[in-house]
Tab-separated table of C-alpha atoms in Angstrom:
chain	number	residue	atom	x	y	z
A	1	MET	CA	0.160	-0.111	-0.491
A	2	GLY	CA	2.583	2.286	0.371
A	3	GLY	CA	5.317	1.327	-1.390
A	4	GLU	CA	2.304	2.201	-4.500
A	5	LEU	CA	1.395	4.961	-3.359
A	6	ALA	CA	5.897	6.279	-2.952
A	7	LEU	CA	5.480	5.065	-6.766
A	8	PHE	CA	3.386	7.572	-7.426
A	9	ILE	CA	4.302	10.021	-5.551
A	10	ILE	CA	8.230	9.472	-7.949
A	11	PHE	CA	5.808	8.836	-11.168
A	12	GLY	CA	3.465	11.881	-11.220
A	13	ALA	CA	6.083	14.650	-9.802
A	14	LEU	CA	9.042	13.391	-12.129
A	15	ALA	CA	5.490	13.739	-14.557
A	16	VAL	CA	4.220	17.134	-13.602
A	17	ALA	CA	8.227	17.874	-13.589
A	18	GLY	CA	8.610	17.395	-17.441
A	19	ALA	CA	6.033	19.365	-18.607
A	20	VAL	CA	7.368	22.533	-16.373
A	21	LEU	CA	10.414	21.566	-18.713
A	22	VAL	CA	8.596	22.038	-21.994
A	23	ILE	CA	6.898	25.091	-20.949
A	24	ALA	CA	10.214	26.745	-19.256
A	25	ALA	CA	12.756	25.540	-21.495
A	26	ARG	CA	14.056	28.209	-24.272
A	27	ASN	CA	15.843	25.824	-26.200
A	28	PRO	CA	13.006	23.139	-28.592
A	29	VAL	CA	15.288	20.149	-27.825
A	30	TYR	CA	15.071	20.713	-24.362
A	31	SER	CA	11.589	20.446	-24.217
A	32	ALA	CA	11.739	17.465	-26.626
A	33	LEU	CA	13.406	15.900	-23.451
A	34	GLY	CA	10.997	17.085	-21.247
A	35	LEU	CA	8.307	15.951	-23.376
A	36	LEU	CA	10.196	12.067	-22.852
A	37	LEU	CA	10.280	12.135	-19.590
A	38	ASN	CA	7.018	12.976	-19.256
A	39	PHE	CA	5.529	10.124	-21.884
A	40	CYS	CA	7.471	7.776	-20.089
A	41	MET	CA	6.994	8.693	-16.479
A	42	LEU	CA	2.884	8.448	-17.475
A	43	GLY	CA	3.237	4.885	-18.699
A	44	ALA	CA	5.069	4.564	-15.916
A	45	LEU	CA	1.648	4.789	-14.258
A	46	TYR	CA	-0.348	3.055	-16.191
A	47	ILE	CA	1.309	-0.094	-15.389
A	48	LEU	CA	0.925	1.249	-11.814
A	49	LEU	CA	-2.658	1.654	-12.645
A	50	ASN	CA	-2.759	-2.456	-13.926
A	51	ALA	CA	-2.720	-1.097	-17.810
A	52	GLN	CA	0.328	-3.599	-18.208
A	53	PHE	CA	-0.084	-3.223	-22.351
A	54	LEU	CA	-1.219	0.700	-22.672
A	55	GLY	CA	2.027	1.048	-20.339
A	56	LEU	CA	3.942	-0.404	-23.696
A	57	VAL	CA	2.124	0.683	-26.337
A	58	GLN	CA	2.223	4.070	-24.343
A	59	ILE	CA	6.135	3.167	-24.392
A	60	ILE	CA	6.285	2.439	-28.040
A	61	VAL	CA	4.087	4.989	-29.561
A	62	TYR	CA	5.439	8.175	-27.851
A	63	ALA	CA	7.981	7.513	-26.234
A	64	GLY	CA	10.440	5.900	-29.271
A	65	ALA	CA	7.371	7.158	-33.230
A	66	VAL	CA	6.081	10.602	-31.823
A	67	MET	CA	9.269	11.935	-30.274
A	68	VAL	CA	10.956	10.775	-33.543
A	69	LEU	CA	8.574	12.898	-35.495
A	70	PHE	CA	9.818	15.776	-32.648
A	71	LEU	CA	12.979	15.437	-33.301
A	72	PHE	CA	12.958	14.554	-37.043
A	73	ALA	CA	11.161	18.216	-37.619
A	74	LEU	CA	13.496	20.157	-35.288
A	75	MET	CA	16.748	18.833	-36.379
A	76	LEU	CA	14.842	19.871	-40.236
A	77	VAL	CA	14.069	23.016	-39.024
A	78	GLY	CA	17.800	23.577	-37.872
A	79	GLU	CA	15.854	26.463	-34.950
A	80	ARG	CA	17.763	26.274	-31.894
A	81	ARG	CA	16.269	28.752	-29.835
A	82	GLY	CA	12.783	28.653	-29.322
A	83	GLY	CA	11.639	32.712	-28.765
A	84	PRO	CA	11.054	34.026	-25.271
A	85	TRP	CA	7.042	33.687	-23.519
A	86	ARG	CA	5.276	35.912	-25.669
A	87	VAL	CA	4.641	38.835	-23.006
A	88	SER	CA	0.854	40.227	-23.851
A	89	ALA	CA	-1.929	41.263	-21.720
A	90	ALA	CA	-3.804	37.936	-24.080
A	91	ALA	CA	-1.000	36.020	-22.886
A	92	ALA	CA	-1.664	36.996	-19.531
A	93	PHE	CA	-5.364	36.236	-20.131
A	94	GLY	CA	-4.369	32.778	-20.744
A	95	VAL	CA	-2.115	32.364	-17.739
A	96	VAL	CA	-4.865	32.855	-16.025
A	97	LEU	CA	-7.744	30.623	-17.934
A	98	ALA	CA	-5.390	28.210	-17.712
A	99	LEU	CA	-5.388	28.826	-12.861
A	100	VAL	CA	-9.409	28.999	-12.993
A	101	LEU	CA	-8.933	25.632	-14.867
A	102	LEU	CA	-6.952	24.014	-12.593
A	103	GLY	CA	-9.457	24.672	-9.871
A	104	GLU	CA	-12.298	24.150	-11.229
A	105	VAL	CA	-11.151	20.059	-11.995
A	106	GLY	CA	-9.101	20.493	-8.054
A	107	TYR	CA	-12.569	21.738	-6.348
A	108	VAL	CA	-15.169	18.219	-9.248
A	109	VAL	CA	-12.318	15.912	-7.690
A	110	ALA	CA	-12.448	17.268	-3.893
A	111	THR	CA	-16.436	17.618	-3.321
A	112	GLN	CA	-17.309	14.573	-5.542
A	113	ALA	CA	-17.434	10.447	-5.980
A	114	VAL	CA	-16.949	8.502	-8.420
A	115	GLY	CA	-20.703	7.050	-9.277
A	116	GLY	CA	-21.424	4.706	-11.973
A	117	ALA	CA	-21.850	0.864	-11.919
A	118	ARG	CA	-18.530	-1.308	-11.866
A	119	GLY	CA	-17.875	-3.504	-14.309
A	120	GLY	CA	-17.110	-6.502	-14.468
A	121	VAL	CA	-12.834	-6.466	-15.011
A	122	THR	CA	-12.163	-6.818	-10.985
A	123	PRO	CA	-8.627	-7.722	-11.236
A	124	GLU	CA	-9.112	-10.690	-10.158
A	125	MET	CA	-10.467	-11.560	-13.322
A	126	LEU	CA	-7.890	-9.839	-15.657
A	127	ALA	CA	-4.891	-11.406	-12.536
A	128	LYS	CA	-6.286	-14.551	-13.810
A	129	VAL	CA	-7.480	-13.466	-17.786
A	130	GLY	CA	-4.217	-10.858	-19.148
A	131	ASN	CA	-4.211	-7.553	-19.643
A	132	VAL	CA	-4.523	-8.145	-23.165
A	133	GLN	CA	-6.082	-10.715	-23.556
A	134	ALA	CA	-9.215	-8.878	-21.776
A	135	LEU	CA	-8.329	-5.581	-23.494
A	136	GLY	CA	-8.399	-7.033	-27.108
A	137	THR	CA	-11.369	-9.572	-26.558
A	138	VAL	CA	-13.226	-5.399	-26.127
A	139	LEU	CA	-11.569	-4.160	-28.838
A	140	PHE	CA	-12.144	-7.040	-31.316
A	141	THR	CA	-16.041	-7.347	-30.282
A	142	GLU	CA	-18.266	-4.127	-28.914
A	143	TYR	CA	-15.330	-1.592	-30.735
A	144	LEU	CA	-14.776	-3.431	-33.727
A	145	LEU	CA	-15.877	-0.144	-36.557
A	146	PRO	CA	-13.520	2.056	-33.994
A	147	PHE	CA	-10.491	-0.113	-34.345
A	148	GLU	CA	-11.821	-0.046	-38.617
A	149	LEU	CA	-12.203	3.441	-38.273
A	150	ALA	CA	-9.086	4.930	-36.658
A	151	SER	CA	-7.026	2.326	-39.763
A	152	VAL	CA	-8.547	4.744	-41.813
A	153	LEU	CA	-7.969	8.272	-39.548
A	154	LEU	CA	-4.084	6.632	-39.949
A	155	LEU	CA	-4.256	6.783	-43.992
A	156	VAL	CA	-5.883	9.693	-44.763
A	157	GLY	CA	-3.436	11.039	-41.661
A	158	ILE	CA	-0.544	9.706	-44.143
A	159	LEU	CA	-1.471	11.100	-47.323
A	160	GLY	CA	-2.439	14.438	-45.346
A	161	ALA	CA	1.463	15.394	-44.505
A	162	VAL	CA	2.520	13.783	-47.554
A	163	TYR	CA	0.303	16.065	-49.113
A	164	LEU	CA	1.972	19.545	-47.296
A	165	ALA	CA	5.599	18.715	-46.621
A	166	ARG	CA	6.815	17.624	-49.594
A	167	ARG	CA	8.992	20.877	-51.642
A	168	ARG	CA	6.181	22.438	-54.523
A	169	LEU	CA	8.647	22.449	-56.980
A	170	ALA	CA	7.296	24.967	-59.891
A	171	ARG	CA	4.630	27.600	-58.691
A	172	GLU	CA	6.218	28.583	-55.711
A	173	GLY	CA	9.950	28.992	-57.493
B	1	MET	CA	-4.114	1.774	-3.766
B	2	VAL	CA	-3.889	4.686	-4.047
B	3	PRO	CA	-7.232	7.007	-4.954
B	4	VAL	CA	-8.673	7.130	-8.337
B	5	SER	CA	-9.350	11.448	-7.113
B	6	ASN	CA	-5.183	11.613	-6.889
B	7	TYR	CA	-5.007	10.515	-10.109
B	8	LEU	CA	-7.769	12.905	-11.093
B	9	MET	CA	-5.708	15.909	-9.859
B	10	LEU	CA	-2.517	14.727	-11.275
B	11	SER	CA	-4.379	14.718	-14.448
B	12	GLY	CA	-6.119	18.590	-14.009
B	13	LEU	CA	-2.259	20.054	-13.750
B	14	LEU	CA	-0.727	18.438	-16.639
B	15	PHE	CA	-4.145	18.935	-18.719
B	16	ALA	CA	-3.216	22.957	-16.890
B	17	LEU	CA	0.410	22.717	-17.960
B	18	GLY	CA	-0.674	21.568	-21.300
B	19	ALA	CA	-2.701	24.442	-21.496
B	20	LEU	CA	-0.316	26.817	-20.016
B	21	GLY	CA	1.916	26.367	-22.313
B	22	VAL	CA	0.364	26.986	-25.559
B	23	MET	CA	-1.176	30.043	-24.147
B	24	VAL	CA	2.808	31.475	-23.200
B	25	ARG	CA	4.306	29.446	-26.054
B	26	ARG	CA	5.016	30.409	-29.185
B	27	ASN	CA	7.452	28.707	-31.840
B	28	VAL	CA	4.974	26.142	-33.254
B	29	ILE	CA	6.618	22.716	-32.480
B	30	VAL	CA	7.182	22.626	-29.082
B	31	LEU	CA	2.991	24.504	-29.297
B	32	PHE	CA	2.688	20.467	-30.575
B	33	MET	CA	4.426	18.780	-27.375
B	34	CYS	CA	1.401	21.421	-25.214
B	35	VAL	CA	-1.223	19.165	-27.327
B	36	GLU	CA	-0.257	16.390	-27.042
B	37	MET	CA	0.683	16.716	-22.650
B	38	MET	CA	-2.295	17.531	-22.679
B	39	LEU	CA	-4.297	15.112	-24.473
B	40	ASN	CA	-2.097	12.831	-22.259
B	41	ALA	CA	-3.283	14.133	-19.729
B	42	VAL	CA	-6.330	13.303	-20.977
B	43	ASN	CA	-5.489	9.577	-21.396
B	44	LEU	CA	-4.648	9.014	-17.764
B	45	ALA	CA	-7.334	10.291	-16.146
B	46	PHE	CA	-8.855	7.696	-18.654
B	47	VAL	CA	-7.096	4.849	-17.175
B	48	ALA	CA	-7.244	6.074	-13.290
B	49	LEU	CA	-11.333	6.192	-14.225
B	50	SER	CA	-11.657	3.207	-16.218
B	51	ARG	CA	-9.938	0.721	-13.257
B	52	GLU	CA	-11.947	3.054	-10.618
B	53	LEU	CA	-14.825	1.650	-12.691
B	54	GLN	CA	-13.727	-1.676	-13.488
B	55	SER	CA	-14.294	-1.181	-17.078
B	56	LEU	CA	-12.774	-2.047	-19.904
B	57	ASP	CA	-14.043	1.090	-22.497
B	58	GLY	CA	-11.939	4.104	-20.961
B	59	GLN	CA	-8.420	1.667	-22.478
B	60	VAL	CA	-10.110	1.109	-25.651
B	61	ILE	CA	-10.741	4.921	-25.340
B	62	VAL	CA	-6.795	5.378	-24.895
B	63	LEU	CA	-6.068	3.411	-28.202
B	64	MET	CA	-8.410	5.433	-30.150
B	65	VAL	CA	-6.491	8.690	-28.298
B	66	MET	CA	-3.383	7.329	-29.318
B	67	ALA	CA	-4.803	6.059	-32.660
B	68	VAL	CA	-5.681	9.904	-33.204
B	69	ALA	CA	-2.506	12.213	-31.949
B	70	ALA	CA	-0.350	9.646	-34.148
B	71	ALA	CA	-1.995	11.005	-37.175
B	72	GLU	CA	-2.113	15.158	-36.136
B	73	VAL	CA	1.735	14.803	-34.677
B	74	ALA	CA	2.264	14.054	-39.044
B	75	VAL	CA	0.270	15.978	-39.893
B	76	GLY	CA	0.643	19.124	-37.600
B	77	LEU	CA	4.363	18.073	-38.402
B	78	ALA	CA	3.834	18.958	-42.365
B	79	LEU	CA	2.463	22.247	-41.438
B	80	ALA	CA	5.148	23.189	-39.662
B	81	LEU	CA	7.762	22.523	-41.870
B	82	ALA	CA	5.610	23.685	-43.873
B	83	LEU	CA	5.075	26.884	-42.171
B	84	TYR	CA	8.596	26.741	-41.325
B	85	ARG	CA	9.379	27.056	-45.358
B	86	LYS	CA	7.210	29.767	-46.428
B	87	LYS	CA	8.046	31.928	-43.704
B	88	LYS	CA	11.738	30.492	-42.402
B	89	SER	CA	10.489	30.640	-38.756
B	90	THR	CA	8.707	29.180	-36.208
B	91	ASP	CA	7.380	30.841	-34.972
B	92	VAL	CA	3.310	31.370	-34.934
B	93	ASP	CA	3.489	34.916	-35.335
B	94	SER	CA	4.470	34.970	-37.557
B	95	ALA	CA	1.784	33.578	-39.981
B	96	SER	CA	-1.244	36.267	-38.560
B	97	LEU	CA	-2.027	37.692	-42.735
B	98	LEU	CA	-5.561	36.187	-42.022
B	99	LYS	CA	-5.714	38.086	-38.410
B	100	PHE	CA	-8.366	40.125	-37.650
């Protein structure tokens, strides 16, 4: 019990530290490293939450693929300075909005309990069947159509990225 | 077991940090990183509530969000490169032609 709470505090604090590094770092490469820390700690939190498959997918997809894409873009652009913070009335308003958002979330979480019917996926059932098999059963029966639509979405994403990133040769000169 | 409210508070904090980053940073690639952070914060809330409600629906939604985020990053970074090619800068304020 105490060990789990300690792990939660360590992972959570490191995730927040990564997030702060993303916002505060002047060099975008440091921002990317902070984001990497954030992703890895969230993966660890998923494993702590008994969602082992998602934890590993988080590491592979985010800390692997998405991070490589970010670093590729940073290196291709080659701009090392991230520019100063935006200092304007709009940015100050944004800070206030973020604080209000945080206060709202804190208020709701502190005052409301999680209601609703409990499903049948108890930790004992997960320990017997396995997280991957249980998730796969739900994904390929109840949520088959959204799963297939996700592949179409990824295809459209590939086409859009290729179209946008190609070099236009003749017209723009 | 760590209570679900702890996870929800952490999720809200990470989301607010991501939103703050979107407001105060100018580099378009850093902006995308902050958007990714917000998506991840929401994913954490989904997974925590999935455990609390003993249902796998939340984890399926997280998988969907990951697919959407991957597509979004591919298209978004291509947009960032197109912006850089056009303006020689990744500052979002350099693309303000349509701004009222």
